[in-house]
Structure formats: C-alpha cells, structure tokens
GROMACS .gro file of C-alpha atoms in nm:
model
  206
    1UNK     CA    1   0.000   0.000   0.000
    2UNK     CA    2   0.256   0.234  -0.119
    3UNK     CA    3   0.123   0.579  -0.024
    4UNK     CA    4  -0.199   0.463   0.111
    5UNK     CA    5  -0.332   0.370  -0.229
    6UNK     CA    6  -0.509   0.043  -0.149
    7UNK     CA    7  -0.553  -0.215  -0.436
    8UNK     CA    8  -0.847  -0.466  -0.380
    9UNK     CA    9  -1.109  -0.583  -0.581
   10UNK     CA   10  -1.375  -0.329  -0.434
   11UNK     CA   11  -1.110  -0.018  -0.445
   12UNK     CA   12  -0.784   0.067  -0.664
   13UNK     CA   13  -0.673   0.406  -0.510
   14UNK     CA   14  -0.500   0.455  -0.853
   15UNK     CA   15  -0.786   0.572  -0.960
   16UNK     CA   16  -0.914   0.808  -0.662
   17UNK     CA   17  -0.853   1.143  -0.746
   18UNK     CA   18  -0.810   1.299  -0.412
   19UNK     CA   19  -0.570   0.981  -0.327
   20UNK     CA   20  -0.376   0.985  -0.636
   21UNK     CA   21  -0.319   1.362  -0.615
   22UNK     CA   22  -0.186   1.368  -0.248
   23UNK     CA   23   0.031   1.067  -0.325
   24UNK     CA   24   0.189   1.183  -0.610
   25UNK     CA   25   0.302   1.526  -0.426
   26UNK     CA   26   0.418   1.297  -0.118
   27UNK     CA   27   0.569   1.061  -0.394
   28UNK     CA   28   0.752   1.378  -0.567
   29UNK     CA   29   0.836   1.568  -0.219
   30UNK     CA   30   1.054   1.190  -0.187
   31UNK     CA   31   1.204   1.227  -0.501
   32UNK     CA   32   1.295   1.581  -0.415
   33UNK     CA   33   1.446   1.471  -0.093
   34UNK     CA   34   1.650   1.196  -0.212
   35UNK     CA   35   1.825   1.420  -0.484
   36UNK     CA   36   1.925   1.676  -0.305
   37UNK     CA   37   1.634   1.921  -0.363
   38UNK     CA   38   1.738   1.913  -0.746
   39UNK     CA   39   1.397   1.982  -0.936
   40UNK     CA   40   1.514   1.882  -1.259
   41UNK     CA   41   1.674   1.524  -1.128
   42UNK     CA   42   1.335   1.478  -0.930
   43UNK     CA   43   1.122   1.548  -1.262
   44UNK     CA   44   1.321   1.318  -1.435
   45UNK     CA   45   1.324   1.069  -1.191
   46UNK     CA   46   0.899   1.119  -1.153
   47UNK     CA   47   0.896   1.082  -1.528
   48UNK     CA   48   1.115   0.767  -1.585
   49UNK     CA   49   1.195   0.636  -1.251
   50UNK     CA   50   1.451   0.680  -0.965
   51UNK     CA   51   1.645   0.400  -0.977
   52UNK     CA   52   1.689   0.476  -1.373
   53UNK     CA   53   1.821   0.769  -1.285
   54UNK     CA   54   2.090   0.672  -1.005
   55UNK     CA   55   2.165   0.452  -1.279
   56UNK     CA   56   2.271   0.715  -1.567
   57UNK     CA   57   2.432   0.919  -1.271
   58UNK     CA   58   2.630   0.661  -1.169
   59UNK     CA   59   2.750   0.573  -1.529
   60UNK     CA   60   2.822   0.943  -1.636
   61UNK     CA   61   3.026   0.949  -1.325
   62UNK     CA   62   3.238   0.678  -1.360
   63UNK     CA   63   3.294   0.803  -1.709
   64UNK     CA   64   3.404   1.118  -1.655
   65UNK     CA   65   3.128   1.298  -1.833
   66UNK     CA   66   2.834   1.542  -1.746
   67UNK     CA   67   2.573   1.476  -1.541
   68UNK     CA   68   2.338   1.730  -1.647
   69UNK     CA   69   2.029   1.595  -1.779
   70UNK     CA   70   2.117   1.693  -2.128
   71UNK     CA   71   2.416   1.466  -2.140
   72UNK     CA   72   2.251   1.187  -1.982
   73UNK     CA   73   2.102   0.901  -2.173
   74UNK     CA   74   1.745   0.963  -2.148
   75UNK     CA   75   1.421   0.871  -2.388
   76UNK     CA   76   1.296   1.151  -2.579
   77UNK     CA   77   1.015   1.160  -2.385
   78UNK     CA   78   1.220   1.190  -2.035
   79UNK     CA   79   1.446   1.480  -2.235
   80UNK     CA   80   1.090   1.677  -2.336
   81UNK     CA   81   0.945   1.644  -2.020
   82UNK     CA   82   1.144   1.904  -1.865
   83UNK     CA   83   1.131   2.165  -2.048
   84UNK     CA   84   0.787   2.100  -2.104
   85UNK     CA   85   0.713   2.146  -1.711
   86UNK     CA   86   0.871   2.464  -1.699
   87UNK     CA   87   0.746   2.583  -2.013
   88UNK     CA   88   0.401   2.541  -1.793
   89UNK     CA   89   0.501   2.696  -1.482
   90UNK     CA   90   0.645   2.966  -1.690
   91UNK     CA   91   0.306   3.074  -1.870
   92UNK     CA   92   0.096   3.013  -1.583
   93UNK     CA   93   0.273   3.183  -1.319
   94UNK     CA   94   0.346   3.477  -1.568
   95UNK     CA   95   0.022   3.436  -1.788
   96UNK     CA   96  -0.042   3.827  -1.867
   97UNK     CA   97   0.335   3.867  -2.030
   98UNK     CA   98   0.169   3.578  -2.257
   99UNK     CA   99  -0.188   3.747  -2.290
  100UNK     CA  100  -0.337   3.440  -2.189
  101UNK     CA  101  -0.650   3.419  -1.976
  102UNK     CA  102  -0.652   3.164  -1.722
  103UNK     CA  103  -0.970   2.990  -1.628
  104UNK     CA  104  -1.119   3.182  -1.295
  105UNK     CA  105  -1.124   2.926  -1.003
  106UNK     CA  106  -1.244   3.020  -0.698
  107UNK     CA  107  -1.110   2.995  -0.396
  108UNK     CA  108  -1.403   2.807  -0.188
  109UNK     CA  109  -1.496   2.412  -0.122
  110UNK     CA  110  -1.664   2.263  -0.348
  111UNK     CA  111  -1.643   1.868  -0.247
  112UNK     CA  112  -1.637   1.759   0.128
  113UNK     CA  113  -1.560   1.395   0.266
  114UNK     CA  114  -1.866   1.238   0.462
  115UNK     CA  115  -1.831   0.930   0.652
  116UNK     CA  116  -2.114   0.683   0.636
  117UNK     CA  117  -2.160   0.370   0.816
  118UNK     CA  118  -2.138  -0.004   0.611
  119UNK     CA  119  -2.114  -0.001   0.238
  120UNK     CA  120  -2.239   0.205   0.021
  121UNK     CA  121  -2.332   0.167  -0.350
  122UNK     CA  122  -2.317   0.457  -0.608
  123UNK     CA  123  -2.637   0.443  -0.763
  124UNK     CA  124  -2.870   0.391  -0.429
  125UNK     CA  125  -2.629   0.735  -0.334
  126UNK     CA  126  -2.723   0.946  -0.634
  127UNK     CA  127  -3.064   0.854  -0.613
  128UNK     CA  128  -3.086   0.971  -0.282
  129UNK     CA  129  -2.928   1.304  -0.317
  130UNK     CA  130  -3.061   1.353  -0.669
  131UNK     CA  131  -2.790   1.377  -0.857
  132UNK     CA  132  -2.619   1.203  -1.180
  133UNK     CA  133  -2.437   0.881  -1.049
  134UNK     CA  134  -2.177   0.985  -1.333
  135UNK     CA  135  -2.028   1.257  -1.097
  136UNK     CA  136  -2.017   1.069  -0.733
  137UNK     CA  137  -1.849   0.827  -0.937
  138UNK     CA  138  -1.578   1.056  -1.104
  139UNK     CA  139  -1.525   1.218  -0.771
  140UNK     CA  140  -1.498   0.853  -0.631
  141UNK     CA  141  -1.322   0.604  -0.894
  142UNK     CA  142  -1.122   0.419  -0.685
  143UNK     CA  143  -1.432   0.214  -0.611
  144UNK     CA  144  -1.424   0.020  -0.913
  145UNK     CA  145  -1.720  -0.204  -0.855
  146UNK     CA  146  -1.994   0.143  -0.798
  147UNK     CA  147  -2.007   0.056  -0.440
  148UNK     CA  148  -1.782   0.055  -0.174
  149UNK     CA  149  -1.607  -0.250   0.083
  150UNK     CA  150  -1.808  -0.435   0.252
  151UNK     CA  151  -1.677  -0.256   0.587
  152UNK     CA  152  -1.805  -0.061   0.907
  153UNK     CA  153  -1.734   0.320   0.744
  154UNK     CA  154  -1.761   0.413   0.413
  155UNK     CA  155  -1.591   0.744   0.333
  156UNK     CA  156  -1.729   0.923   0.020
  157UNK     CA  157  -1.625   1.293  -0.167
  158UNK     CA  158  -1.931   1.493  -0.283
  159UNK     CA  159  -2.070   1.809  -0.367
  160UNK     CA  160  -2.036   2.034  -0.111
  161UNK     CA  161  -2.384   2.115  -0.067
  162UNK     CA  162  -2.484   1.802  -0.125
  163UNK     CA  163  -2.250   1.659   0.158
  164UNK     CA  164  -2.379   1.882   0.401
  165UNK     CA  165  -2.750   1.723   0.380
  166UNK     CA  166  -2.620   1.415   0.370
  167UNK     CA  167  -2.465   1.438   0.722
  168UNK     CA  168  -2.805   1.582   0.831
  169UNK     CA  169  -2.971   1.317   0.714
  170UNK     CA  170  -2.741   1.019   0.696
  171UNK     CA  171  -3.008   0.827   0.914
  172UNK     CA  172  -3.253   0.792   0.707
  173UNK     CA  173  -3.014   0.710   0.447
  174UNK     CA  174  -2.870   0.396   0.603
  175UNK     CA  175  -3.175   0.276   0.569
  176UNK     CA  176  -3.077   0.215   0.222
  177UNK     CA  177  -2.774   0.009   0.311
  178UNK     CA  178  -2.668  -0.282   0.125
  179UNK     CA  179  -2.476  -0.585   0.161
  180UNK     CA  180  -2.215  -0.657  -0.123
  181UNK     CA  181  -1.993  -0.948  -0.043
  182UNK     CA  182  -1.699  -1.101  -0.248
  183UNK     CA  183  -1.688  -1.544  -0.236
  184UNK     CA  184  -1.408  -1.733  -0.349
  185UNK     CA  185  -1.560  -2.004  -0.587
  186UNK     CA  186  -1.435  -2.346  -0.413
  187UNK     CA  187  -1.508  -2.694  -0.648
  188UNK     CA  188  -1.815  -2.811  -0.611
  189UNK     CA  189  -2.007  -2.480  -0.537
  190UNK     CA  190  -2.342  -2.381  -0.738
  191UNK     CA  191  -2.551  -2.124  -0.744
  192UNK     CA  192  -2.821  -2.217  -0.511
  193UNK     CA  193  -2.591  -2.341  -0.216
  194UNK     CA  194  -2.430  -1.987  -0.243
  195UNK     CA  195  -2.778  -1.876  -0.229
  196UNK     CA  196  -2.894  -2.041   0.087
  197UNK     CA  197  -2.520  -1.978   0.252
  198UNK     CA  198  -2.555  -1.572   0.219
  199UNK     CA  199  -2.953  -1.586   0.252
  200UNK     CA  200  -3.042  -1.409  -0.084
  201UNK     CA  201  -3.156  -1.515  -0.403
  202UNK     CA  202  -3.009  -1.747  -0.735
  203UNK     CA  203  -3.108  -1.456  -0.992
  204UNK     CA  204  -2.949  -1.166  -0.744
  205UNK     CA  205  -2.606  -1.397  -0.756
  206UNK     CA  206  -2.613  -1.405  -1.166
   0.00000   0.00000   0.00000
C-alpha cells in the first residue's frame, strides 16, 4: 500500500482522485528529498523512474562525463518532459506577459468527505441526493465495482452542498444500506448453495 493507495477488488486508489493527487506530491516531495532538492533530477526521476536515474548518474560518473540531464542518456520523452514542465510553470505563473486568460477558479470548497456507516453503492447514493451517479463516481473512482467494501465506514467525496445534507440526514439514508460481499468459488459450489449460505436469491447472484 505504497502511499496509502489500497488495491483490492472493491477499491484501486490509482484511480481516486483525491488519493492519487496527495500521493503523487508525497511521492515527488521523496524524489525531491532523495536528490538533493534538485527539481530537474526529481522530474526526471517522476517521469522515468529513480532507480533509472541513479543509474545514468552513476555511469556518467564513472565516465568522466556530465551529469546534467542533457548529457545523460534519457528517452525523448524523459528529455521533453522538462522543459515542457517549466514551459508550464512559466506561462501560468506569468500568464499576462503571454496574454493568456486563465480559467477563474475560486477559492471556496466545493467537495467535502462524509463518513457513512457499512457499504455504500453509487447508484442507491445518487438517487438519494438527486444527482447524476456519473459525478459521485468521477469524484470517487477508486471504487471500481460502484459501491464501496463491505466494511463498518464508508468514506465518500461529494458536492459540497450536497454533503452537508447528507450528514443531516445520513439516518434515514442507512436505511438504504446494502450488503455486497466477495466469495471465493471453491469446487463443487453452485448457485443455489451460495444462495442459501448468504440468505439471498439465485437470480441476485447471476
């Protein structure tokens, strides 16, 4: 669970985007550390891979030659990575020298985590809170299967607003809780056993 980004078969935290995001700045913040505060050897490194790197450093050492990233044997996508990160940073931190008009985001929440007891499935959520099961999902894509683990605590990002009523009326809610469970297929197991073993029904199992 490198970085707290879980891998099961109810949630790949890959895919999260509030997950991913904070573990790749830990993951670069690393890289940063471990070369010395170098930005360019840490983009490089973020682009094809630390150990790579240590590896081309290492060999242009021994050889007497340059270590800048130039003069290291990189892929062309590596060697047009960097400039293509500054090139970004340049234009948007000095986007009026460019004329260009940066979208206006504001400064203000607009998704809040809310905690909710057992699991949780997508659909049942957006139907609830009337809104397009599309979005909870996007805001929510680690959980692959459109509901969450079969757990105590389910923790969901939504819209703000949308949040807020929830946690004022996650009661009645949970009485839409459901019961999603993940079975091992052993030889010799059918449908109706499985059935009678989990109390629910052959046609819910297909």
């Amino acid at each position: 669970e490198l970085f707290d980004l879980n891998k099961t078969w109810w949630d790949e935290g890959r895919h999260d985007p509030f997950k991913s995001t904070n573990a790749a700045a830990e993951y670069f913040a690393y890289l940063l550390k471990r070369f010395d505060n170098d930005m360019i050897y840490a983009l490089i490194s973020y682009n094809a891979g630390p150990s790579f790197l240590q590896k081309q450093l290492k060999k242009s050492s021994r050889r007497n030659q340059s270590t800048k990233y130039k003069s290291l044997n990189l892929s062309n996508q590596t060697q047009n990575y960097i400039p293509k990160f500054f090139a970004i940073r340049e234009l948007i931190l000095n986007s009026e020298k460019y004329d260009l008009v940066l979208p206006d985001i504001p400064y203000k929440k607009v998704v809040k985590k809310v905690d909710l007891p057992g699991q949780v499935e997508i659909m049942s959520l957006a139907e609830y809170l009337q809104i397009e099961p599309s979005l909870i999902y996007r805001l929510n894509a680690g959980y692959t299967k459109w509901a969450s683990a079969p757990s105590d605590k389910s923790s969901f990002f939504l819209p703000y607003e949308r949040a807020l009523y929830l946690e004022n009326n996650n009661e009645i809610f949970n009485e839409k809780s459901i019961n999603w469970i993940s079975h091992k297929v052993s030889q010799g197991d059918n449908l109706w056993d499985l059935a009678k073993k989990y109390d629910t029904e052959v046609d819910i199992i297909k």
